[in-house]
Amino acid sequence: TIAIPVYHERVSPVLDTASRLLLVNRQRGKETERREIVLSPQPTDVLAWSLAELHVDVLLCAALSESLWRALEHLGVRVRPHLCGEVEAILHAFDSGNLRSDEFRMPGCWDGTRIIGVAD
């Protein structure tokens, strides 16, 4: 399951304060289900558990607090931060392995070769 915080059909600027989350379920590379949920304001640990309980495997997002990032990774959610753009384009880039394209790079968060703070 892929999760993307959404704001006006674009990746929401900050996961911690996002109000909508798109969930895309896939099997063998094919989309099987898509749904959007409403997020209410909640503490970091509760938000992390909520995503884990939704069986999120990968989170594609712009920004998130370091404490939320750590909590998600501790719960087995792979975080791909510092992304921006239209949700559909981000999903397509994820599928094709092109998230590193300049058009999806959140300004100031890439060092030219990799996303700052993300080990590959």
mmCIF file of N, CA and C in Angstrom:
data_model
loop_
_atom_site.group_PDB
_atom_site.id
_atom_site.type_symbol
_atom_site.label_atom_id
_atom_site.label_comp_id
_atom_site.label_asym_id
_atom_site.label_seq_id
_atom_site.Cartn_x
_atom_site.Cartn_y
_atom_site.Cartn_z
ATOM 1 N N THR A 1 0.837 -1.185 0.000
ATOM 2 C CA THR A 1 0.000 0.000 0.000
ATOM 3 C C THR A 1 0.876 1.241 0.000
ATOM 4 N N ILE A 2 0.555 2.155 -0.880
ATOM 5 C CA ILE A 2 1.256 3.439 -0.981
ATOM 6 C C ILE A 2 0.354 4.502 -0.381
ATOM 7 N N ALA A 3 0.920 5.378 0.427
ATOM 8 C CA ALA A 3 0.166 6.481 1.006
ATOM 9 C C ALA A 3 0.787 7.801 0.561
ATOM 10 N N ILE A 4 -0.082 8.763 0.247
ATOM 11 C CA ILE A 4 0.365 10.107 -0.134
ATOM 12 C C ILE A 4 -0.562 11.121 0.528
ATOM 13 N N PRO A 5 -0.021 12.016 1.356
ATOM 14 C CA PRO A 5 -0.866 13.094 1.868
ATOM 15 C C PRO A 5 -1.203 14.035 0.718
ATOM 16 N N VAL A 6 -2.479 14.438 0.633
ATOM 17 C CA VAL A 6 -2.959 15.176 -0.533
ATOM 18 C C VAL A 6 -3.557 16.525 -0.136
ATOM 19 N N TYR A 7 -3.248 17.533 -0.964
ATOM 20 C CA TYR A 7 -3.850 18.852 -0.835
ATOM 21 C C TYR A 7 -4.083 19.380 -2.244
ATOM 22 N N HIS A 8 -5.328 19.536 -2.645
ATOM 23 C CA HIS A 8 -5.687 20.005 -3.996
ATOM 24 C C HIS A 8 -4.990 19.195 -5.093
ATOM 25 N N GLU A 9 -5.065 17.887 -4.990
ATOM 26 C CA GLU A 9 -4.530 16.952 -5.996
ATOM 27 C C GLU A 9 -3.000 16.987 -6.113
ATOM 28 N N ARG A 10 -2.351 17.639 -5.173
ATOM 29 C CA ARG A 10 -0.891 17.678 -5.116
ATOM 30 C C ARG A 10 -0.438 17.056 -3.801
ATOM 31 N N VAL A 11 0.839 16.725 -3.712
ATOM 32 C CA VAL A 11 1.385 16.221 -2.453
ATOM 33 C C VAL A 11 1.281 17.339 -1.421
ATOM 34 N N SER A 12 0.681 17.029 -0.296
ATOM 35 C CA SER A 12 0.511 18.004 0.781
ATOM 36 C C SER A 12 1.874 18.435 1.319
ATOM 37 N N PRO A 13 2.043 19.714 1.654
ATOM 38 C CA PRO A 13 3.356 20.208 2.079
ATOM 39 C C PRO A 13 3.916 19.555 3.342
ATOM 40 N N VAL A 14 3.056 19.233 4.333
ATOM 41 C CA VAL A 14 3.555 18.667 5.599
ATOM 42 C C VAL A 14 2.617 17.547 6.058
ATOM 43 N N LEU A 15 3.149 16.348 6.174
ATOM 44 C CA LEU A 15 2.334 15.205 6.581
ATOM 45 C C LEU A 15 1.730 15.410 7.966
ATOM 46 N N ASP A 16 2.492 15.938 8.904
ATOM 47 C CA ASP A 16 2.029 16.081 10.287
ATOM 48 C C ASP A 16 0.723 16.860 10.405
ATOM 49 N N THR A 17 0.460 17.757 9.456
ATOM 50 C CA THR A 17 -0.744 18.584 9.523
ATOM 51 C C THR A 17 -1.702 18.329 8.354
ATOM 52 N N ALA A 18 -1.447 17.304 7.576
ATOM 53 C CA ALA A 18 -2.308 16.993 6.424
ATOM 54 C C ALA A 18 -3.691 16.553 6.889
ATOM 55 N N SER A 19 -4.695 16.865 6.084
ATOM 56 C CA SER A 19 -6.059 16.476 6.445
ATOM 57 C C SER A 19 -6.609 15.361 5.556
ATOM 58 N N ARG A 20 -5.907 15.035 4.469
ATOM 59 C CA ARG A 20 -6.347 13.971 3.564
ATOM 60 C C ARG A 20 -5.174 13.070 3.227
ATOM 61 N N LEU A 21 -5.456 11.776 3.117
ATOM 62 C CA LEU A 21 -4.428 10.804 2.780
ATOM 63 C C LEU A 21 -4.979 9.865 1.717
ATOM 64 N N LEU A 22 -4.269 9.776 0.593
ATOM 65 C CA LEU A 22 -4.636 8.853 -0.474
ATOM 66 C C LEU A 22 -3.930 7.529 -0.221
ATOM 67 N N LEU A 23 -4.701 6.446 -0.265
ATOM 68 C CA LEU A 23 -4.146 5.102 -0.123
ATOM 69 C C LEU A 23 -4.352 4.359 -1.434
ATOM 70 N N VAL A 24 -3.274 3.820 -1.963
ATOM 71 C CA VAL A 24 -3.338 3.076 -3.219
ATOM 72 C C VAL A 24 -2.811 1.675 -2.945
ATOM 73 N N ASN A 25 -3.684 0.691 -3.081
ATOM 74 C CA ASN A 25 -3.287 -0.698 -2.905
ATOM 75 C C ASN A 25 -2.872 -1.269 -4.249
ATOM 76 N N ARG A 26 -1.822 -2.057 -4.210
ATOM 77 C CA ARG A 26 -1.306 -2.672 -5.444
ATOM 78 C C ARG A 26 -0.992 -4.133 -5.198
ATOM 79 N N GLN A 27 -1.134 -4.901 -6.243
ATOM 80 C CA GLN A 27 -0.712 -6.294 -6.241
ATOM 81 C C GLN A 27 -0.025 -6.556 -7.564
ATOM 82 N N ARG A 28 1.195 -7.044 -7.483
ATOM 83 C CA ARG A 28 1.992 -7.341 -8.682
ATOM 84 C C ARG A 28 2.093 -6.148 -9.618
ATOM 85 N N GLY A 29 2.255 -4.955 -9.040
ATOM 86 C CA GLY A 29 2.445 -3.751 -9.826
ATOM 87 C C GLY A 29 1.184 -3.137 -10.395
ATOM 88 N N LYS A 30 0.049 -3.728 -10.129
ATOM 89 C CA LYS A 30 -1.221 -3.220 -10.658
ATOM 90 C C LYS A 30 -2.054 -2.646 -9.518
ATOM 91 N N GLU A 31 -2.656 -1.493 -9.769
ATOM 92 C CA GLU A 31 -3.526 -0.875 -8.771
ATOM 93 C C GLU A 31 -4.793 -1.702 -8.622
ATOM 94 N N THR A 32 -5.118 -2.050 -7.374
ATOM 95 C CA THR A 32 -6.320 -2.842 -7.102
ATOM 96 C C THR A 32 -7.386 -2.056 -6.357
ATOM 97 N N GLU A 33 -6.962 -1.016 -5.657
ATOM 98 C CA GLU A 33 -7.926 -0.215 -4.898
ATOM 99 C C GLU A 33 -7.319 1.150 -4.618
ATOM 100 N N ARG A 34 -8.183 2.140 -4.569
ATOM 101 C CA ARG A 34 -7.755 3.497 -4.244
ATOM 102 C C ARG A 34 -8.831 4.099 -3.354
ATOM 103 N N ARG A 35 -8.391 4.707 -2.261
ATOM 104 C CA ARG A 35 -9.350 5.379 -1.393
ATOM 105 C C ARG A 35 -8.658 6.533 -0.687
ATOM 106 N N GLU A 36 -9.469 7.468 -0.307
ATOM 107 C CA GLU A 36 -8.958 8.633 0.399
ATOM 108 C C GLU A 36 -9.577 8.660 1.786
ATOM 109 N N ILE A 37 -8.756 8.951 2.784
ATOM 110 C CA ILE A 37 -9.268 9.047 4.142
ATOM 111 C C ILE A 37 -9.007 10.445 4.677
ATOM 112 N N VAL A 38 -9.818 10.832 5.627
ATOM 113 C CA VAL A 38 -9.656 12.124 6.289
ATOM 114 C C VAL A 38 -8.822 11.899 7.540
ATOM 115 N N LEU A 39 -7.792 12.721 7.692
ATOM 116 C CA LEU A 39 -6.943 12.654 8.876
ATOM 117 C C LEU A 39 -7.357 13.759 9.843
ATOM 118 N N SER A 40 -7.534 13.395 11.072
ATOM 119 C CA SER A 40 -7.802 14.409 12.089
ATOM 120 C C SER A 40 -6.487 14.722 12.801
ATOM 121 N N PRO A 41 -6.372 15.906 13.379
ATOM 122 C CA PRO A 41 -5.147 16.234 14.107
ATOM 123 C C PRO A 41 -4.905 15.202 15.218
ATOM 124 N N GLN A 42 -3.694 14.684 15.253
ATOM 125 C CA GLN A 42 -3.360 13.684 16.264
ATOM 126 C C GLN A 42 -1.874 13.723 16.584
ATOM 127 N N PRO A 43 -1.511 13.250 17.766
ATOM 128 C CA PRO A 43 -0.089 13.226 18.135
ATOM 129 C C PRO A 43 0.710 12.353 17.172
ATOM 130 N N THR A 44 1.986 12.634 17.082
ATOM 131 C CA THR A 44 2.891 11.934 16.159
ATOM 132 C C THR A 44 2.806 10.426 16.287
ATOM 133 N N ASP A 45 2.874 9.907 17.501
ATOM 134 C CA ASP A 45 2.880 8.451 17.682
ATOM 135 C C ASP A 45 1.554 7.833 17.238
ATOM 136 N N VAL A 46 0.457 8.538 17.459
ATOM 137 C CA VAL A 46 -0.853 8.031 17.045
ATOM 138 C C VAL A 46 -0.962 8.039 15.517
ATOM 139 N N LEU A 47 -0.474 9.089 14.891
ATOM 140 C CA LEU A 47 -0.492 9.161 13.428
ATOM 141 C C LEU A 47 0.348 8.043 12.828
ATOM 142 N N ALA A 48 1.514 7.807 13.390
ATOM 143 C CA ALA A 48 2.375 6.725 12.899
ATOM 144 C C ALA A 48 1.669 5.373 13.029
ATOM 145 N N TRP A 49 1.069 5.106 14.170
ATOM 146 C CA TRP A 49 0.342 3.845 14.366
ATOM 147 C C TRP A 49 -0.833 3.734 13.407
ATOM 148 N N SER A 50 -1.512 4.852 13.172
ATOM 149 C CA SER A 50 -2.652 4.842 12.253
ATOM 150 C C SER A 50 -2.227 4.409 10.855
ATOM 151 N N LEU A 51 -1.101 4.942 10.393
ATOM 152 C CA LEU A 51 -0.597 4.560 9.063
ATOM 153 C C LEU A 51 -0.173 3.098 9.048
ATOM 154 N N ALA A 52 0.463 2.646 10.104
ATOM 155 C CA ALA A 52 0.877 1.240 10.175
ATOM 156 C C ALA A 52 -0.342 0.323 10.186
ATOM 157 N N GLU A 53 -1.396 0.723 10.906
ATOM 158 C CA GLU A 53 -2.613 -0.090 10.952
ATOM 159 C C GLU A 53 -3.332 -0.133 9.604
ATOM 160 N N LEU A 54 -3.084 0.870 8.772
ATOM 161 C CA LEU A 54 -3.643 0.875 7.413
ATOM 162 C C LEU A 54 -2.792 0.039 6.460
ATOM 163 N N HIS A 55 -1.752 -0.592 6.987
ATOM 164 C CA HIS A 55 -0.837 -1.451 6.222
ATOM 165 C C HIS A 55 -0.087 -0.689 5.144
ATOM 166 N N VAL A 56 0.280 0.554 5.456
ATOM 167 C CA VAL A 56 1.058 1.357 4.517
ATOM 168 C C VAL A 56 2.464 0.787 4.448
ATOM 169 N N ASP A 57 2.912 0.494 3.240
ATOM 170 C CA ASP A 57 4.276 0.010 3.017
ATOM 171 C C ASP A 57 5.218 1.155 2.705
ATOM 172 N N VAL A 58 4.726 2.103 1.881
ATOM 173 C CA VAL A 58 5.542 3.217 1.413
ATOM 174 C C VAL A 58 4.753 4.510 1.564
ATOM 175 N N LEU A 59 5.399 5.509 2.135
ATOM 176 C CA LEU A 59 4.820 6.837 2.237
ATOM 177 C C LEU A 59 5.585 7.761 1.309
ATOM 178 N N LEU A 60 4.895 8.372 0.363
ATOM 179 C CA LEU A 60 5.476 9.361 -0.538
ATOM 180 C C LEU A 60 4.983 10.715 -0.057
ATOM 181 N N CYS A 61 5.913 11.594 0.347
ATOM 182 C CA CYS A 61 5.469 12.851 0.952
ATOM 183 C C CYS A 61 6.463 13.978 0.697
ATOM 184 N N ALA A 62 6.066 15.162 1.104
ATOM 185 C CA ALA A 62 6.940 16.335 0.993
ATOM 186 C C ALA A 62 7.765 16.437 2.264
ATOM 187 N N ALA A 63 7.170 16.966 3.312
ATOM 188 C CA ALA A 63 7.886 17.138 4.573
ATOM 189 C C ALA A 63 7.129 16.452 5.702
ATOM 190 N N LEU A 64 7.874 16.074 6.725
ATOM 191 C CA LEU A 64 7.304 15.512 7.941
ATOM 192 C C LEU A 64 8.296 15.733 9.065
ATOM 193 N N SER A 65 7.798 15.724 10.282
ATOM 194 C CA SER A 65 8.689 15.923 11.417
ATOM 195 C C SER A 65 9.629 14.732 11.552
ATOM 196 N N GLU A 66 10.789 14.981 12.112
ATOM 197 C CA GLU A 66 11.759 13.904 12.290
ATOM 198 C C GLU A 66 11.204 12.821 13.214
ATOM 199 N N SER A 67 10.456 13.220 14.247
ATOM 200 C CA SER A 67 9.897 12.228 15.168
ATOM 201 C C SER A 67 8.878 11.333 14.460
ATOM 202 N N LEU A 68 8.076 11.894 13.564
ATOM 203 C CA LEU A 68 7.122 11.081 12.809
ATOM 204 C C LEU A 68 7.859 10.165 11.837
ATOM 205 N N TRP A 69 8.884 10.689 11.184
ATOM 206 C CA TRP A 69 9.689 9.889 10.260
ATOM 207 C C TRP A 69 10.268 8.676 10.977
ATOM 208 N N ARG A 70 10.866 8.911 12.132
ATOM 209 C CA ARG A 70 11.464 7.805 12.900
ATOM 210 C C ARG A 70 10.415 6.798 13.345
ATOM 211 N N ALA A 71 9.276 7.297 13.820
ATOM 212 C CA ALA A 71 8.208 6.402 14.278
ATOM 213 C C ALA A 71 7.693 5.535 13.131
ATOM 214 N N LEU A 72 7.504 6.125 11.969
ATOM 215 C CA LEU A 72 7.028 5.368 10.811
ATOM 216 C C LEU A 72 8.028 4.291 10.405
ATOM 217 N N GLU A 73 9.286 4.662 10.316
ATOM 218 C CA GLU A 73 10.294 3.674 9.920
ATOM 219 C C GLU A 73 10.425 2.565 10.963
ATOM 220 N N HIS A 74 10.287 2.919 12.234
ATOM 221 C CA HIS A 74 10.318 1.911 13.300
ATOM 222 C C HIS A 74 9.178 0.908 13.130
ATOM 223 N N LEU A 75 8.048 1.380 12.620
ATOM 224 C CA LEU A 75 6.878 0.518 12.404
ATOM 225 C C LEU A 75 6.892 -0.174 11.044
ATOM 226 N N GLY A 76 7.962 0.012 10.281
ATOM 227 C CA GLY A 76 8.108 -0.690 9.006
ATOM 228 C C GLY A 76 7.589 0.044 7.787
ATOM 229 N N VAL A 77 7.258 1.315 7.945
ATOM 230 C CA VAL A 77 6.797 2.109 6.804
ATOM 231 C C VAL A 77 8.013 2.775 6.166
ATOM 232 N N ARG A 78 8.232 2.522 4.896
ATOM 233 C CA ARG A 78 9.342 3.141 4.165
ATOM 234 C C ARG A 78 8.944 4.555 3.773
ATOM 235 N N VAL A 79 9.742 5.522 4.169
ATOM 236 C CA VAL A 79 9.413 6.929 3.933
ATOM 237 C C VAL A 79 10.257 7.470 2.786
ATOM 238 N N ARG A 80 9.584 8.045 1.783
ATOM 239 C CA ARG A 80 10.248 8.720 0.659
ATOM 240 C C ARG A 80 9.827 10.186 0.714
ATOM 241 N N PRO A 81 10.596 11.012 1.439
ATOM 242 C CA PRO A 81 10.213 12.411 1.637
ATOM 243 C C PRO A 81 10.767 13.347 0.572
ATOM 244 N N HIS A 82 10.469 14.626 0.763
ATOM 245 C CA HIS A 82 11.002 15.725 -0.051
ATOM 246 C C HIS A 82 10.546 15.669 -1.503
ATOM 247 N N LEU A 83 9.302 15.218 -1.684
ATOM 248 C CA LEU A 83 8.721 15.146 -3.016
ATOM 249 C C LEU A 83 7.629 16.196 -3.154
ATOM 250 N N CYS A 84 7.477 16.718 -4.351
ATOM 251 C CA CYS A 84 6.404 17.680 -4.598
ATOM 252 C C CYS A 84 5.844 17.426 -5.988
ATOM 253 N N GLY A 85 4.616 17.870 -6.184
ATOM 254 C CA GLY A 85 4.005 17.732 -7.500
ATOM 255 C C GLY A 85 2.615 17.148 -7.445
ATOM 256 N N GLU A 86 2.080 16.914 -8.637
ATOM 257 C CA GLU A 86 0.757 16.329 -8.791
ATOM 258 C C GLU A 86 0.789 14.864 -8.336
ATOM 259 N N VAL A 87 -0.232 14.457 -7.623
ATOM 260 C CA VAL A 87 -0.293 13.105 -7.073
ATOM 261 C C VAL A 87 -0.177 12.044 -8.165
ATOM 262 N N GLU A 88 -0.913 12.197 -9.252
ATOM 263 C CA GLU A 88 -0.874 11.189 -10.318
ATOM 264 C C GLU A 88 0.517 11.079 -10.937
ATOM 265 N N ALA A 89 1.185 12.198 -11.105
ATOM 266 C CA ALA A 89 2.548 12.184 -11.658
ATOM 267 C C ALA A 89 3.516 11.509 -10.694
ATOM 268 N N ILE A 90 3.344 11.763 -9.408
ATOM 269 C CA ILE A 90 4.193 11.124 -8.395
ATOM 270 C C ILE A 90 3.989 9.614 -8.408
ATOM 271 N N LEU A 91 2.746 9.168 -8.476
ATOM 272 C CA LEU A 91 2.469 7.725 -8.535
ATOM 273 C C LEU A 91 3.089 7.093 -9.775
ATOM 274 N N HIS A 92 2.952 7.754 -10.898
ATOM 275 C CA HIS A 92 3.553 7.240 -12.141
ATOM 276 C C HIS A 92 5.082 7.176 -12.014
ATOM 277 N N ALA A 93 5.680 8.219 -11.454
ATOM 278 C CA ALA A 93 7.137 8.238 -11.273
ATOM 279 C C ALA A 93 7.581 7.139 -10.312
ATOM 280 N N PHE A 94 6.817 6.897 -9.269
ATOM 281 C CA PHE A 94 7.146 5.821 -8.335
ATOM 282 C C PHE A 94 7.121 4.480 -9.054
ATOM 283 N N ASP A 95 6.070 4.249 -9.846
ATOM 284 C CA ASP A 95 5.945 2.997 -10.595
ATOM 285 C C ASP A 95 7.104 2.777 -11.554
ATOM 286 N N SER A 96 7.546 3.856 -12.182
ATOM 287 C CA SER A 96 8.593 3.731 -13.194
ATOM 288 C C SER A 96 9.996 3.960 -12.641
ATOM 289 N N GLY A 97 10.103 4.181 -11.339
ATOM 290 C CA GLY A 97 11.421 4.375 -10.725
ATOM 291 C C GLY A 97 12.039 5.725 -11.029
ATOM 292 N N ASN A 98 11.210 6.730 -11.291
ATOM 293 C CA ASN A 98 11.722 8.055 -11.670
ATOM 294 C C ASN A 98 11.448 9.147 -10.641
ATOM 295 N N LEU A 99 11.343 8.790 -9.374
ATOM 296 C CA LEU A 99 11.095 9.808 -8.350
ATOM 297 C C LEU A 99 12.237 10.811 -8.221
ATOM 298 N N ARG A 100 13.406 10.460 -8.717
ATOM 299 C CA ARG A 100 14.555 11.365 -8.620
ATOM 300 C C ARG A 100 14.545 12.466 -9.677
ATOM 301 N N SER A 101 13.557 12.459 -10.532
ATOM 302 C CA SER A 101 13.458 13.479 -11.561
ATOM 303 C C SER A 101 13.364 14.861 -10.925
ATOM 304 N N ASP A 102 13.997 15.849 -11.554
ATOM 305 C CA ASP A 102 14.000 17.208 -11.030
ATOM 306 C C ASP A 102 12.604 17.754 -10.759
ATOM 307 N N GLU A 103 11.633 17.364 -11.553
ATOM 308 C CA GLU A 103 10.285 17.920 -11.392
ATOM 309 C C GLU A 103 9.628 17.520 -10.077
ATOM 310 N N PHE A 104 10.118 16.482 -9.411
ATOM 311 C CA PHE A 104 9.526 16.025 -8.153
ATOM 312 C C PHE A 104 10.369 16.405 -6.933
ATOM 313 N N ARG A 105 11.468 17.072 -7.144
ATOM 314 C CA ARG A 105 12.364 17.422 -6.047
ATOM 315 C C ARG A 105 11.873 18.661 -5.310
ATOM 316 N N MET A 106 11.639 18.506 -4.025
ATOM 317 C CA MET A 106 11.258 19.648 -3.214
ATOM 318 C C MET A 106 12.492 20.546 -3.094
ATOM 319 N N PRO A 107 12.370 21.808 -3.460
ATOM 320 C CA PRO A 107 13.533 22.705 -3.428
ATOM 321 C C PRO A 107 14.225 22.725 -2.064
ATOM 322 N N GLY A 108 15.559 22.644 -2.100
ATOM 323 C CA GLY A 108 16.359 22.715 -0.882
ATOM 324 C C GLY A 108 16.532 21.403 -0.150
ATOM 325 N N CYS A 109 15.941 20.329 -0.660
ATOM 326 C CA CYS A 109 15.991 19.056 0.053
ATOM 327 C C CYS A 109 16.839 17.995 -0.648
ATOM 328 N N TRP A 110 17.480 18.357 -1.729
ATOM 329 C CA TRP A 110 18.306 17.420 -2.470
ATOM 330 C C TRP A 110 19.697 18.005 -2.594
ATOM 331 N N ASP A 111 20.711 17.150 -2.548
ATOM 332 C CA ASP A 111 22.078 17.644 -2.667
ATOM 333 C C ASP A 111 22.659 17.465 -4.069
ATOM 334 N N GLY A 112 21.808 17.175 -5.029
ATOM 335 C CA GLY A 112 22.265 16.994 -6.408
ATOM 336 C C GLY A 112 22.371 15.536 -6.816
ATOM 337 N N THR A 113 22.575 14.640 -5.843
ATOM 338 C CA THR A 113 22.681 13.225 -6.168
ATOM 339 C C THR A 113 21.702 12.371 -5.392
ATOM 340 N N ARG A 114 21.272 12.854 -4.246
ATOM 341 C CA ARG A 114 20.365 12.045 -3.433
ATOM 342 C C ARG A 114 19.502 12.957 -2.568
ATOM 343 N N ILE A 115 18.436 12.373 -2.031
ATOM 344 C CA ILE A 115 17.579 13.114 -1.109
ATOM 345 C C ILE A 115 18.335 13.235 0.208
ATOM 346 N N ILE A 116 18.424 14.429 0.745
ATOM 347 C CA ILE A 116 19.108 14.626 2.015
ATOM 348 C C ILE A 116 18.347 13.893 3.109
ATOM 349 N N GLY A 117 19.069 13.088 3.881
ATOM 350 C CA GLY A 117 18.465 12.371 4.982
ATOM 351 C C GLY A 117 17.919 11.000 4.631
ATOM 352 N N VAL A 118 18.047 10.575 3.391
ATOM 353 C CA VAL A 118 17.546 9.263 2.985
ATOM 354 C C VAL A 118 18.697 8.434 2.449
ATOM 355 N N ALA A 119 18.903 7.285 3.060
ATOM 356 C CA ALA A 119 19.928 6.357 2.567
ATOM 357 C C ALA A 119 19.292 5.429 1.553
ATOM 358 N N ASP A 120 19.976 5.172 0.473
ATOM 359 C CA ASP A 120 19.445 4.260 -0.537
ATOM 360 C C ASP A 120 19.998 2.861 -0.351
#
